[in-house]
Tab-separated table of C-alpha atoms and ligand atoms in Angstrom:
chain	number	residue	atom	x	y	z
A	1	MET	CA	37.273	-51.167	-81.876
A	2	GLU	CA	37.363	-51.553	-85.633
A	3	SER	CA	37.572	-48.107	-87.179
A	4	LYS	CA	35.445	-47.606	-90.290
A	5	LYS	CA	36.358	-44.405	-92.146
A	6	ASP	CA	33.880	-42.459	-94.217
A	7	PRO	CA	34.827	-40.029	-97.019
A	8	GLU	CA	34.489	-36.971	-94.725
A	9	GLY	CA	37.059	-38.249	-92.221
A	10	MET	CA	34.537	-39.429	-89.633
A	11	ASN	CA	35.407	-42.795	-88.117
A	12	ASP	CA	34.221	-44.919	-85.194
A	13	GLN	CA	36.988	-43.697	-82.906
A	14	TYR	CA	36.196	-40.041	-83.626
A	15	LEU	CA	32.505	-40.676	-82.980
A	16	ARG	CA	33.323	-42.550	-79.748
A	17	ASP	CA	35.456	-39.623	-78.541
A	18	ILE	CA	32.690	-37.130	-79.224
A	19	ILE	CA	30.140	-39.229	-77.355
A	20	LEU	CA	32.554	-39.694	-74.453
A	21	SER	CA	33.308	-35.982	-74.146
A	22	PHE	CA	29.574	-35.192	-74.195
A	23	MET	CA	29.031	-37.720	-71.406
A	24	ILE	CA	31.966	-36.468	-69.330
A	25	ALA	CA	31.155	-32.790	-69.891
A	26	GLY	CA	27.396	-33.142	-69.649
A	27	LYS	CA	26.427	-35.688	-67.013
A	28	ASP	CA	27.832	-34.602	-63.646
A	29	THR	CA	27.578	-30.909	-64.488
A	30	SER	CA	23.825	-31.118	-65.131
A	31	ALA	CA	23.192	-33.589	-62.288
A	32	ASN	CA	25.035	-31.461	-59.730
A	33	THR	CA	23.277	-28.325	-60.856
A	34	LEU	CA	19.922	-30.055	-60.400
A	35	SER	CA	20.945	-31.184	-56.891
A	36	TRP	CA	21.786	-27.615	-55.914
A	37	PHE	CA	18.642	-26.362	-57.641
A	38	PHE	CA	16.370	-28.607	-55.576
A	39	TYR	CA	18.346	-27.731	-52.458
A	40	MET	CA	17.752	-24.018	-53.158
A	41	LEU	CA	14.048	-24.699	-53.732
A	42	CYS	CA	13.904	-26.447	-50.344
A	43	LYS	CA	15.589	-23.448	-48.722
A	44	ASN	CA	13.210	-21.071	-50.545
A	45	PRO	CA	9.739	-22.663	-50.539
A	46	LEU	CA	8.087	-19.553	-52.018
A	47	ILE	CA	10.388	-19.786	-55.022
A	48	GLN	CA	9.586	-23.505	-55.289
A	49	GLU	CA	5.909	-22.591	-55.376
A	50	LYS	CA	6.493	-19.923	-58.031
A	51	VAL	CA	8.270	-22.430	-60.301
A	52	ALA	CA	5.487	-24.986	-59.745
A	53	GLN	CA	2.935	-22.274	-60.518
A	54	GLU	CA	4.734	-21.467	-63.783
A	55	VAL	CA	4.711	-25.174	-64.712
A	56	ARG	CA	0.931	-25.231	-64.124
A	57	GLU	CA	0.325	-22.039	-66.100
A	58	VAL	CA	2.557	-22.803	-69.076
A	59	THR	CA	1.398	-26.403	-69.455
A	60	SER	CA	-2.168	-25.635	-68.266
A	61	THR	CA	-2.429	-28.974	-66.490
A	62	GLN	CA	-4.519	-29.851	-63.435
A	63	GLU	CA	-3.045	-31.433	-60.286
A	64	ASN	CA	-4.607	-34.845	-60.841
A	65	GLY	CA	-4.585	-34.870	-64.635
A	66	ALA	CA	-2.046	-36.468	-66.937
A	67	SER	CA	0.300	-39.351	-66.181
A	68	VAL	CA	4.039	-38.626	-65.913
A	69	ASN	CA	4.600	-39.986	-69.430
A	70	ASP	CA	1.804	-37.913	-70.964
A	71	PHE	CA	3.023	-34.835	-69.141
A	72	VAL	CA	6.655	-35.223	-70.259
A	73	THR	CA	5.551	-35.912	-73.837
A	74	SER	CA	3.602	-32.651	-73.815
A	75	ILE	CA	6.728	-30.588	-72.994
A	76	SER	CA	7.497	-29.102	-76.399
A	77	GLU	CA	10.224	-26.662	-77.408
A	78	GLU	CA	7.595	-23.914	-77.326
A	79	VAL	CA	6.613	-24.808	-73.743
A	80	LEU	CA	10.263	-24.808	-72.612
A	81	GLU	CA	10.815	-21.357	-74.083
A	82	LYS	CA	7.951	-19.962	-72.020
A	83	MET	CA	9.494	-21.143	-68.731
A	84	HIS	CA	11.222	-17.847	-67.927
A	85	TYR	CA	11.027	-18.141	-64.142
A	86	LEU	CA	12.403	-21.697	-64.142
A	87	HIS	CA	15.175	-20.618	-66.525
A	88	SER	CA	16.027	-17.787	-64.126
A	89	ALA	CA	15.963	-20.083	-61.077
A	90	LEU	CA	18.362	-22.520	-62.773
A	91	THR	CA	20.640	-19.682	-63.859
A	92	GLU	CA	20.599	-18.237	-60.336
A	93	THR	CA	21.590	-21.701	-59.035
A	94	LEU	CA	24.519	-21.796	-61.464
A	95	ARG	CA	25.598	-18.302	-60.418
A	96	LEU	CA	25.914	-19.370	-56.774
A	97	TYR	CA	26.877	-23.019	-57.337
A	98	PRO	CA	28.671	-23.245	-60.697
A	99	ALA	CA	29.228	-26.885	-61.619
A	100	VAL	CA	32.744	-25.970	-62.729
A	101	PRO	CA	33.750	-23.819	-59.734
A	102	VAL	CA	37.290	-23.130	-60.939
A	103	ASP	CA	38.661	-23.362	-64.427
A	104	GLY	CA	41.887	-22.375	-66.114
A	105	ARG	CA	44.433	-22.574	-68.852
A	106	CYS	CA	48.152	-23.090	-69.196
A	107	VAL	CA	50.120	-20.347	-70.988
A	108	GLU	CA	51.676	-21.690	-74.211
A	109	THR	CA	53.945	-18.737	-75.013
A	110	ASP	CA	55.010	-15.622	-73.070
A	111	ASP	CA	52.167	-13.134	-73.208
A	112	THR	CA	50.792	-9.939	-71.670
A	113	LEU	CA	47.210	-9.615	-70.395
A	114	PRO	CA	45.168	-6.526	-71.404
A	115	ASP	CA	45.861	-4.941	-67.988
A	116	GLY	CA	49.630	-5.265	-68.519
A	117	PHE	CA	50.157	-8.357	-66.343
A	118	LYS	CA	53.026	-10.391	-67.801
A	119	LEU	CA	52.729	-14.147	-68.229
A	120	LYS	CA	55.484	-16.653	-68.839
A	121	LYS	CA	55.180	-19.862	-70.841
A	122	GLY	CA	53.961	-22.621	-68.496
A	123	ASP	CA	52.159	-20.266	-66.064
A	124	GLY	CA	48.649	-21.262	-64.999
A	125	VAL	CA	45.816	-18.756	-65.353
A	126	TYR	CA	42.610	-19.505	-63.464
A	127	TYR	CA	39.238	-17.878	-63.025
A	128	ILE	CA	37.154	-18.822	-60.014
A	129	SER	CA	33.543	-18.856	-61.126
A	130	TYR	CA	32.371	-19.742	-57.605
A	131	ALA	CA	33.892	-16.526	-56.218
A	132	MET	CA	32.841	-14.432	-59.241
A	133	GLY	CA	29.217	-15.496	-58.747
A	134	ARG	CA	29.279	-14.049	-55.227
A	135	MET	CA	31.178	-10.794	-55.774
A	136	GLN	CA	29.190	-7.740	-54.720
A	137	TYR	CA	30.947	-5.504	-57.196
A	138	ILE	CA	29.689	-7.745	-60.015
A	139	TRP	CA	26.199	-8.620	-58.732
A	140	GLY	CA	25.365	-5.892	-56.205
A	141	ASP	CA	24.749	-5.894	-52.446
A	142	ASP	CA	22.452	-8.927	-52.592
A	143	ALA	CA	25.076	-11.038	-54.422
A	144	GLU	CA	24.785	-13.860	-51.904
A	145	ASP	CA	20.980	-14.033	-52.007
A	146	TYR	CA	19.198	-16.608	-54.164
A	147	ARG	CA	16.929	-14.318	-56.180
A	148	PRO	CA	15.773	-15.595	-59.619
A	149	GLU	CA	14.027	-12.234	-60.130
A	150	ARG	CA	17.377	-10.575	-60.806
A	151	TRP	CA	17.325	-12.312	-64.214
A	152	LEU	CA	13.841	-11.125	-65.175
A	153	ASN	CA	12.601	-7.989	-66.853
A	154	ASN	CA	8.793	-7.841	-67.068
A	155	GLY	CA	8.737	-11.595	-66.590
A	156	ILE	CA	11.162	-12.255	-69.473
A	157	PHE	CA	14.576	-13.838	-68.842
A	158	GLN	CA	17.435	-11.404	-69.572
A	159	PRO	CA	20.798	-13.072	-70.243
A	160	GLU	CA	24.013	-11.504	-68.945
A	161	SER	CA	27.351	-11.404	-70.734
A	162	PRO	CA	29.044	-14.822	-70.369
A	163	PHE	CA	32.114	-12.922	-69.134
A	164	LYS	CA	29.985	-11.840	-66.140
A	165	PHE	CA	27.901	-15.007	-65.710
A	166	ILE	CA	30.842	-17.349	-66.249
A	167	ALA	CA	29.341	-20.752	-65.269
A	168	PHE	CA	29.511	-22.015	-68.875
A	169	HIS	CA	32.848	-20.314	-69.625
A	170	ALA	CA	32.968	-17.572	-72.298
A	171	GLY	CA	34.571	-16.843	-75.653
A	172	PRO	CA	35.394	-19.375	-78.361
A	173	ARG	CA	35.559	-22.337	-75.925
A	174	ILE	CA	32.207	-21.638	-74.246
A	175	CYS	CA	30.282	-24.801	-73.278
A	176	LEU	CA	28.966	-26.495	-76.417
A	177	GLY	CA	26.144	-28.132	-74.487
A	178	LYS	CA	24.713	-25.042	-72.776
A	179	ASP	CA	21.337	-25.036	-74.540
A	180	PHE	CA	21.100	-28.803	-74.294
A	181	ALA	CA	21.882	-28.600	-70.549
A	182	TYR	CA	19.108	-26.040	-69.946
A	183	ARG	CA	16.692	-28.129	-71.980
A	184	GLN	CA	17.293	-31.347	-70.072
A	185	MET	CA	17.383	-29.611	-66.655
A	186	LYS	CA	14.137	-27.801	-67.422
A	187	ILE	CA	12.376	-30.989	-68.516
A	188	MET	CA	13.530	-32.814	-65.380
A	189	ALA	CA	12.592	-29.929	-63.063
A	190	MET	CA	9.177	-29.515	-64.698
A	191	ALA	CA	8.343	-33.223	-64.493
A	192	LEU	CA	9.302	-33.374	-60.808
A	193	LEU	CA	7.638	-30.118	-59.753
A	194	ARG	CA	4.466	-31.010	-61.605
A	195	PHE	CA	3.966	-34.028	-59.326
A	196	PHE	CA	6.051	-33.447	-56.182
A	197	ARG	CA	7.074	-30.869	-53.577
A	198	PHE	CA	10.532	-30.981	-51.991
A	199	LYS	CA	11.530	-30.318	-48.379
A	200	LEU	CA	14.735	-30.855	-46.431
A	201	ALA	CA	14.305	-33.917	-44.225
A	202	ASP	CA	16.389	-32.200	-41.524
A	203	GLU	CA	16.242	-28.389	-41.640
A	204	THR	CA	18.984	-28.071	-39.018
A	205	LYS	CA	21.604	-29.943	-40.998
A	206	ASN	CA	24.024	-27.742	-42.934
A	207	VAL	CA	24.982	-28.613	-46.465
A	208	THR	CA	28.642	-29.144	-47.243
A	209	TYR	CA	30.419	-29.431	-50.545
A	210	ARG	CA	33.540	-30.947	-51.937
A	211	THR	CA	35.452	-29.242	-54.725
A	212	MET	CA	36.666	-31.734	-57.269
A	213	PHE	CA	38.120	-31.629	-60.767
A	214	THR	CA	34.938	-30.638	-62.528
A	215	HIS	CA	32.355	-29.877	-59.910
A	216	CYS	CA	31.381	-29.244	-56.323
A	217	THR	CA	28.969	-31.751	-54.868
A	218	LEU	CA	26.448	-31.790	-52.118
A	219	THR	CA	27.374	-34.248	-49.413
A	220	GLU	CA	24.883	-36.110	-47.280
A	221	VAL	CA	21.814	-33.945	-47.660
A	222	PHE	CA	18.419	-35.524	-47.285
A	223	ILE	CA	15.517	-34.149	-49.243
A	224	SER	CA	12.044	-35.478	-48.620
A	225	VAL	CA	9.732	-35.663	-51.585
A	226	GLN	CA	6.081	-34.970	-51.053
A	227	PHE	CA	3.226	-36.101	-53.244
A	228	GLN	CA	-0.173	-34.557	-52.500
A	229	GLY	CA	1.037	-33.455	-49.074
A	230	GLN	CA	2.349	-36.898	-48.032
A	231	VAL	CA	6.048	-37.689	-47.705
A	232	SER	CA	6.571	-40.403	-50.281
A	233	LEU	CA	10.313	-40.861	-50.281
A	234	VAL	CA	13.519	-39.410	-48.876
A	235	LEU	CA	16.358	-38.766	-51.303
A	236	LYS	CA	19.939	-38.826	-50.145
A	237	CYS	CA	22.142	-36.502	-52.209
A	238	LYS	CA	25.682	-37.732	-51.849
A	239	SER	CA	28.740	-37.518	-54.061
B	301	HEM	C1	24.852	-27.287	-66.114
B	301	HEM	C2	25.481	-27.946	-67.055
B	301	HEM	C3	26.836	-27.573	-67.631
B	301	HEM	C4	27.779	-26.683	-67.196
B	301	HEM	C5	27.724	-25.782	-65.966
B	301	HEM	C6	28.869	-26.724	-68.140
B	301	HEM	C7	30.020	-25.946	-68.045
B	301	HEM	C8	31.063	-26.007	-68.952
B	301	HEM	C9	32.293	-25.246	-68.847
B	301	HEM	C10	32.639	-24.272	-67.722
B	301	HEM	C11	33.058	-25.548	-69.919
B	301	HEM	C12	34.455	-24.991	-70.248
B	301	HEM	C13	35.526	-25.957	-69.766
B	301	HEM	C14	36.884	-25.521	-70.212
B	301	HEM	O1	37.069	-25.228	-71.387
B	301	HEM	O2	37.794	-25.462	-69.397
B	301	HEM	C15	32.331	-26.506	-70.714
B	301	HEM	C16	32.790	-27.058	-71.897
B	301	HEM	C17	32.119	-28.024	-72.627
B	301	HEM	N1	30.867	-28.528	-72.369
B	301	HEM	FE1	29.690	-28.009	-70.809
B	301	HEM	N2	28.577	-27.644	-69.123
B	301	HEM	C18	27.340	-28.181	-68.848
B	301	HEM	C19	26.670	-29.134	-69.589
B	301	HEM	C20	27.117	-29.669	-70.770
B	301	HEM	C21	26.398	-30.639	-71.569
B	301	HEM	C22	24.999	-31.196	-71.222
B	301	HEM	C23	27.190	-30.972	-72.639
B	301	HEM	C24	26.939	-31.908	-73.801
B	301	HEM	C25	25.891	-32.613	-73.985
B	301	HEM	C26	28.401	-30.182	-72.512
B	301	HEM	C27	29.438	-30.214	-73.415
B	301	HEM	C28	30.572	-29.465	-73.315
B	301	HEM	C29	31.686	-29.558	-74.265
B	301	HEM	C30	31.772	-30.486	-75.480
B	301	HEM	C31	32.654	-28.639	-73.826
B	301	HEM	C32	34.014	-28.348	-74.491
B	301	HEM	C33	33.856	-27.160	-75.444
B	301	HEM	C34	35.184	-26.740	-76.037
B	301	HEM	O3	36.228	-26.896	-75.436
B	301	HEM	O4	35.158	-26.200	-77.177
B	301	HEM	N3	28.308	-29.412	-71.385
B	301	HEM	N4	31.110	-26.763	-70.118
């Protein structure tokens, strides 16, 4: 690629690298989270109904009203900010199924952690967000339950410290695309739940996952999509 430099040091290669890292960091993470989100909604139909109810209330649309395009166009920043229950349901999904289930760093120079643990250059230090999201001493006795309400206070979403809710990492290298990720996941979830209901095609089949470099994926789960009470298609979620 021919590299055209501008006076501020930006060139085509730099721009390409930024776009690539956004695609690598942003695509599978958001897609996997949405897969788990719809899986959790299938497992918890009352929660699915509550999210759908919030979509109806916040957008004040009728079942047979706008087209998909009109509906999506009407989702403004203001509308997204009012979706506290959906925001909580997505966050609760990320607590239990973090798209980056394990993450770490390599020690550059000998160091000592705040608790006195000594590290040598070249050691690996990892945090396991998947385990942290399920620890009772962090989240309480119901740590393993999918309960969006734990994020709400009087109906308003209450964020936790990123060092506790670690799905986007914390500190100076926290995910740059966090707000963007919520925005696109909320738009997608709202558009789908405005027009469809989701059910597992086979309730007896257990979900499995595969831990990979950046994410854990659902394998071979079938979700049936219902439109006005009729099954209209069956989705196969597979890595
Ligand atoms: C549910 C969706 C997402 C999750 C769970 C997620 C999670 C994470 C995590 C855990 C990291 C830290 C990785 C590390 O440093 O080892 C990270 C970094 C990053 N993420 Fe995300 N991410 C998501 C979506 C996105 C999106 C949509 C974008 C961009 C459009 C994005 C851009 C980035 C970038 C650029 C970094 C590197 C930041 C840095 O090192 O300073 N992410 N993300």
